[in-house]
Short mmCIF file of C-alpha atoms and ligand atoms in Angstrom, two decimals:
data_model
loop_
_atom_site.label_atom_id
_atom_site.label_comp_id
_atom_site.label_asym_id
_atom_site.label_seq_id
_atom_site.Cartn_x
_atom_site.Cartn_y
_atom_site.Cartn_z
CA MET A 1 22.49 217.67 298.14
CA SER A 2 21.26 220.22 300.63
CA GLU A 3 18.73 217.58 301.73
CA GLN A 4 21.72 215.76 303.11
CA ALA A 5 22.66 218.67 305.35
CA LYS A 6 19.11 219.06 306.57
CA GLU A 7 18.32 215.48 307.46
CA PRO A 8 20.27 214.32 310.50
CA ARG A 9 21.49 210.78 310.03
CA GLY A 10 24.43 208.61 310.90
CA ASP A 11 26.33 206.94 308.07
CA LYS A 12 27.97 204.20 310.10
CA GLY A 13 28.83 201.22 307.98
CA LYS A 14 28.44 203.05 304.68
CA GLY A 15 31.34 204.09 302.52
CA PRO A 16 31.68 207.62 301.16
CA VAL A 17 29.87 208.28 297.90
CA HIS A 18 31.80 211.46 297.17
CA VAL A 19 35.49 211.83 298.04
CA ALA A 20 37.37 215.08 297.46
CA ILE A 21 41.16 215.21 297.48
CA ILE A 22 43.64 218.03 297.98
CA MET A 23 46.63 216.58 296.16
CA ASP A 24 49.54 218.17 298.00
CA GLY A 25 53.25 217.45 298.22
CA ASN A 26 54.38 217.13 294.58
CA GLY A 27 57.03 219.83 295.01
CA ARG A 28 58.53 218.30 298.16
CA TRP A 29 58.48 214.85 296.58
CA ALA A 30 60.53 216.15 293.63
CA GLN A 31 62.89 218.21 295.78
CA ALA A 32 63.66 215.16 297.94
CA ARG A 33 64.89 213.51 294.75
CA GLY A 34 66.92 216.54 293.62
CA LYS A 35 64.49 217.12 290.74
CA PRO A 36 62.57 220.18 289.57
CA ARG A 37 59.06 220.68 290.98
CA LEU A 38 57.44 219.84 287.67
CA PHE A 39 58.86 216.34 287.92
CA GLY A 40 56.69 215.94 291.04
CA HIS A 41 53.60 217.21 289.23
CA HIS A 42 54.16 214.64 286.46
CA ALA A 43 54.44 211.87 289.05
CA GLY A 44 51.26 213.27 290.66
CA ALA A 45 49.38 213.10 287.38
CA LYS A 46 50.15 209.38 287.13
CA ARG A 47 48.56 208.83 290.54
CA VAL A 48 45.34 210.45 289.39
CA ARG A 49 44.77 207.58 286.95
CA GLU A 50 45.34 204.95 289.63
CA ILE A 51 42.99 206.61 292.10
CA VAL A 52 40.23 207.09 289.51
CA GLU A 53 40.51 203.41 288.61
CA ALA A 54 40.15 202.37 292.24
CA CYS A 55 36.88 204.29 292.75
CA PRO A 56 34.32 201.87 291.29
CA GLU A 57 35.89 198.95 293.14
CA ILE A 58 35.41 200.62 296.52
CA GLY A 59 32.04 202.22 295.89
CA VAL A 60 33.20 205.81 295.38
CA LYS A 61 30.93 207.25 292.73
CA TYR A 62 32.19 210.84 292.80
CA LEU A 63 35.82 211.92 293.00
CA THR A 64 36.76 215.60 293.04
CA ILE A 65 40.42 216.60 292.85
CA PHE A 66 42.09 219.96 293.41
CA ALA A 67 44.45 220.44 290.47
CA PHE A 68 45.03 224.22 290.44
CA SER A 69 43.80 226.86 292.86
CA THR A 70 43.05 230.52 292.32
CA GLU A 71 46.11 231.13 294.54
CA ASN A 72 48.44 228.93 292.46
CA TRP A 73 48.99 231.76 289.93
CA LYS A 74 51.42 233.19 292.50
CA ARG A 75 53.92 230.42 291.70
CA THR A 76 56.79 231.10 289.28
CA GLN A 77 55.79 231.61 285.68
CA ALA A 78 57.77 228.50 284.75
CA GLU A 79 55.83 226.32 287.18
CA VAL A 80 52.45 227.78 286.17
CA SER A 81 53.07 227.27 282.46
CA GLY A 82 54.52 223.81 283.15
CA LEU A 83 51.33 222.88 285.01
CA MET A 84 49.09 224.29 282.27
CA GLY A 85 51.05 222.25 279.70
CA LEU A 86 50.66 219.19 281.89
CA PHE A 87 46.89 219.66 282.08
CA ARG A 88 46.67 219.97 278.28
CA ARG A 89 48.77 216.86 277.74
CA TYR A 90 46.86 214.94 280.42
CA ILE A 91 43.52 215.67 278.75
CA LYS A 92 44.78 214.78 275.27
CA LYS A 93 46.43 211.59 276.44
CA GLU A 94 43.72 210.32 278.78
CA ALA A 95 40.52 211.45 277.03
CA GLN A 96 39.84 208.27 275.07
CA ASP A 97 40.65 206.05 277.97
CA LEU A 98 38.50 208.00 280.43
CA ARG A 99 35.58 207.74 278.04
CA ASP A 100 36.09 204.03 277.49
CA ARG A 101 36.31 203.36 281.23
CA GLY A 102 32.95 205.01 281.90
CA VAL A 103 34.34 208.09 283.62
CA ARG A 104 32.32 211.27 283.36
CA VAL A 105 34.65 214.26 283.62
CA ARG A 106 33.63 217.73 284.75
CA PHE A 107 35.69 220.81 285.51
CA ILE A 108 34.93 223.36 288.20
CA GLY A 109 36.57 226.74 288.71
CA ASP A 110 36.72 229.97 286.75
CA ARG A 111 37.67 229.31 283.13
CA VAL A 112 38.04 232.99 282.19
CA LYS A 113 41.71 233.18 283.14
CA LEU A 114 42.65 229.89 281.47
CA ASP A 115 44.04 229.80 277.95
CA ASP A 116 41.64 229.12 275.11
CA LYS A 117 43.32 225.92 273.97
CA LEU A 118 43.05 224.42 277.42
CA VAL A 119 39.40 225.51 277.77
CA ASP A 120 38.59 223.92 274.39
CA LEU A 121 40.11 220.64 275.54
CA MET A 122 38.18 220.82 278.81
CA ASP A 123 34.89 221.45 276.97
CA GLU A 124 35.61 218.61 274.57
CA LEU A 125 36.39 216.15 277.34
CA GLU A 126 33.22 217.09 279.24
CA LEU A 127 31.20 216.60 276.09
CA MET A 128 32.73 213.30 275.04
CA THR A 129 32.24 211.76 278.52
CA ALA A 130 28.80 213.27 279.17
CA GLY A 131 27.03 209.92 278.69
CA ASN A 132 29.14 208.10 281.29
CA ASP A 133 28.01 207.23 284.79
CA ARG A 134 30.45 204.69 286.26
CA VAL A 135 32.60 207.29 288.05
CA HIS A 136 32.18 211.06 288.13
CA LEU A 137 35.57 212.75 288.12
CA THR A 138 35.52 216.48 288.81
CA ILE A 139 38.75 218.40 288.29
CA ALA A 140 39.04 221.75 290.09
CA LEU A 141 41.09 224.03 287.85
CA ASN A 142 41.57 227.69 288.70
CA TYR A 143 39.22 226.93 291.55
CA GLY A 144 38.81 228.75 294.87
CA GLY A 145 35.92 228.21 297.27
CA ARG A 146 35.45 231.90 298.03
CA ASP A 147 35.75 232.78 294.36
CA GLU A 148 33.08 230.17 293.56
CA VAL A 149 30.69 231.54 296.21
CA ALA A 150 31.30 235.11 295.00
CA ARG A 151 30.61 234.10 291.37
CA ALA A 152 27.48 232.28 292.50
CA ALA A 153 26.31 235.34 294.44
CA LYS A 154 26.88 237.49 291.37
CA ARG A 155 24.75 235.22 289.16
CA LEU A 156 22.07 235.07 291.81
CA ALA A 157 22.11 238.88 292.09
CA TYR A 158 21.52 239.13 288.32
CA ASP A 159 18.54 236.79 288.61
CA VAL A 160 17.17 238.84 291.50
CA ALA A 161 17.66 242.06 289.52
CA GLN A 162 15.75 240.52 286.59
CA GLY A 163 12.94 239.41 288.87
CA ALA A 164 13.56 235.69 288.29
CA VAL A 165 14.25 235.16 292.01
CA GLN A 166 12.67 237.02 294.93
CA PRO A 167 15.12 238.14 297.67
CA LYS A 168 12.83 236.60 300.31
CA ASP A 169 13.24 233.20 298.63
CA VAL A 170 17.05 233.14 298.87
CA ASP A 171 18.07 230.45 301.35
CA GLU A 172 20.41 227.48 301.83
CA GLU A 173 18.67 225.66 299.01
CA THR A 174 18.92 228.51 296.53
CA LEU A 175 22.58 229.47 296.66
CA PRO A 176 24.08 226.00 295.91
CA ARG A 177 22.14 225.96 292.63
CA TYR A 178 24.49 228.71 291.47
CA LEU A 179 27.70 226.94 292.56
CA ASP A 180 29.96 225.19 290.03
CA THR A 181 29.10 221.91 291.77
CA TYR A 182 25.31 222.26 291.47
CA VAL A 183 24.89 218.79 289.95
CA LEU A 184 27.13 217.01 292.47
CA PRO A 185 26.32 215.66 295.92
CA ASP A 186 28.29 217.24 298.77
CA PRO A 187 31.57 215.47 299.59
CA ASP A 188 31.38 212.93 302.40
CA LEU A 189 35.12 212.75 302.89
CA VAL A 190 37.91 215.23 302.14
CA ILE A 191 41.46 213.89 302.07
CA ARG A 192 44.57 216.08 302.10
CA THR A 193 47.98 214.58 301.52
CA SER A 194 51.44 215.78 302.65
CA GLY A 195 50.85 216.52 306.32
CA GLU A 196 49.23 219.94 306.06
CA ALA A 197 46.02 220.28 308.08
CA ARG A 198 44.31 223.05 306.10
CA ILE A 199 41.48 223.11 303.61
CA SER A 200 43.01 225.90 301.52
CA ASN A 201 39.81 227.32 300.08
CA PHE A 202 38.59 223.97 298.70
CA LEU A 203 34.83 223.27 298.48
CA LEU A 204 34.08 225.59 301.41
CA TRP A 205 30.31 225.53 301.12
CA GLN A 206 30.04 221.90 300.07
CA SER A 207 32.25 220.46 302.85
CA ALA A 208 30.21 221.82 305.76
CA TYR A 209 29.42 218.28 306.96
CA ALA A 210 32.33 216.35 305.46
CA GLU A 211 34.76 214.18 307.39
CA TYR A 212 38.40 215.16 306.99
CA GLU A 213 41.46 212.98 306.71
CA PHE A 214 44.89 214.60 306.77
CA ILE A 215 47.68 212.18 305.99
CA ASP A 216 51.47 212.60 305.83
CA THR A 217 51.98 210.78 302.53
CA LEU A 218 53.03 213.06 299.66
CA TRP A 219 50.63 212.94 296.71
CA PRO A 220 52.99 211.09 294.28
CA ASP A 221 53.26 208.32 296.91
CA PHE A 222 49.49 208.08 297.45
CA THR A 223 48.64 204.58 296.22
CA ASP A 224 45.27 202.95 295.63
CA LYS A 225 46.03 200.82 298.69
CA ILE A 226 46.24 203.90 300.94
CA PHE A 227 43.12 205.30 299.31
CA THR A 228 41.22 202.06 299.91
CA ARG A 229 42.28 202.00 303.58
CA ILE A 230 41.14 205.59 304.19
CA VAL A 231 37.82 204.99 302.46
CA GLY A 232 37.39 201.83 304.56
CA ASN A 233 38.08 203.78 307.78
CA TYR A 234 35.36 206.26 306.90
CA ALA A 235 32.74 203.53 307.04
CA GLY A 236 33.46 203.14 310.75
CA ARG A 237 32.72 206.75 311.58
CA THR A 238 29.32 208.16 312.48
CA ARG A 239 28.14 211.40 310.98
CA SER A 240 25.52 213.18 312.99
CA TYR A 241 25.00 216.45 311.09
CA GLY A 242 24.58 218.13 314.46
CA ALA A 243 22.06 215.65 315.84
CA VAL A 244 22.51 212.98 318.53
CA THR A 245 22.88 209.55 316.91
CA ARG A 246 24.43 207.40 319.67
C1 FPP B 1 50.31 220.66 295.15
O1 FPP B 1 51.62 220.22 295.39
C2 FPP B 1 49.90 220.26 293.85
C3 FPP B 1 49.49 221.11 292.87
C4 FPP B 1 49.40 222.56 292.99
C5 FPP B 1 49.13 220.60 291.55
C6 FPP B 1 48.31 219.36 291.53
C7 FPP B 1 48.51 218.77 290.24
C8 FPP B 1 48.71 217.49 289.98
C9 FPP B 1 48.64 216.39 290.94
C10 FPP B 1 49.06 217.17 288.61
C11 FPP B 1 48.11 216.52 287.76
C12 FPP B 1 46.69 216.73 287.86
C13 FPP B 1 45.91 216.42 286.83
C14 FPP B 1 44.45 216.54 286.92
C15 FPP B 1 46.48 215.96 285.58
P1 FPP B 1 52.69 221.30 295.72
O2 FPP B 1 53.37 221.68 294.48
O3 FPP B 1 52.07 222.43 296.48
O4 FPP B 1 53.66 220.52 296.67
P2 FPP B 1 54.53 221.14 297.84
O5 FPP B 1 53.56 221.57 298.90
O6 FPP B 1 55.37 219.98 298.26
O7 FPP B 1 55.33 222.26 297.27
#
């Protein structure tokens, strides 16, 4: 993955291999319909299935979605517990189907603060889909980019203290091995729905060379058609990684 950042190349004509999505706008979508925010999150969960299904058809091998951030605990207790319940139900309901459709599921983020039942379901789903390779779905749950880098630095510091790593050997190649995403390629394209042009602490290290697409559509209205169009647009862009390619 860090090879990618080091080797300047243009990707013109190629689609993104790894797409990351900040799924925003569920609350506004529900409010516009006079419904509670959780209604929007339920509608959002349905979209996840549609977008995962579209991936193999358009050549997206890795999809990473931002489901719950380290900052989302600041929401009302009712919304937080509603979301946690939704994640549990989603995993129980979709597990079989994800496995049968060749989806390998991984979770990133700090599991320590999550309830044990949810963590058990996450572990189980990772295990039961571990042999799949058609699409790699990564769900960021209690995830924050700075938190991830800090946790990585802590683990690296332990290895240094134990003599397993020499301080002089710590470089751009070393640190990502301690990130939650160590087995994934860096994202090529990051999409954020709902009109906000921020990255909100998502994949900070990994997105150094990503293209960004900010679109006004609220997440529950984000169809596979819109997804396909955005992925298609990406192929027309040139990525230079700092070099001159034209
Ligand atoms: C942001 O919208 C969305 C979230 C914090 C939750 C994302 C969760 C889902 C899409 C639900 C399902 C996910 C899985 C993996 C089952 P917001 O509430 O901030 O919207 P707002 O900006 O309009 O208030």
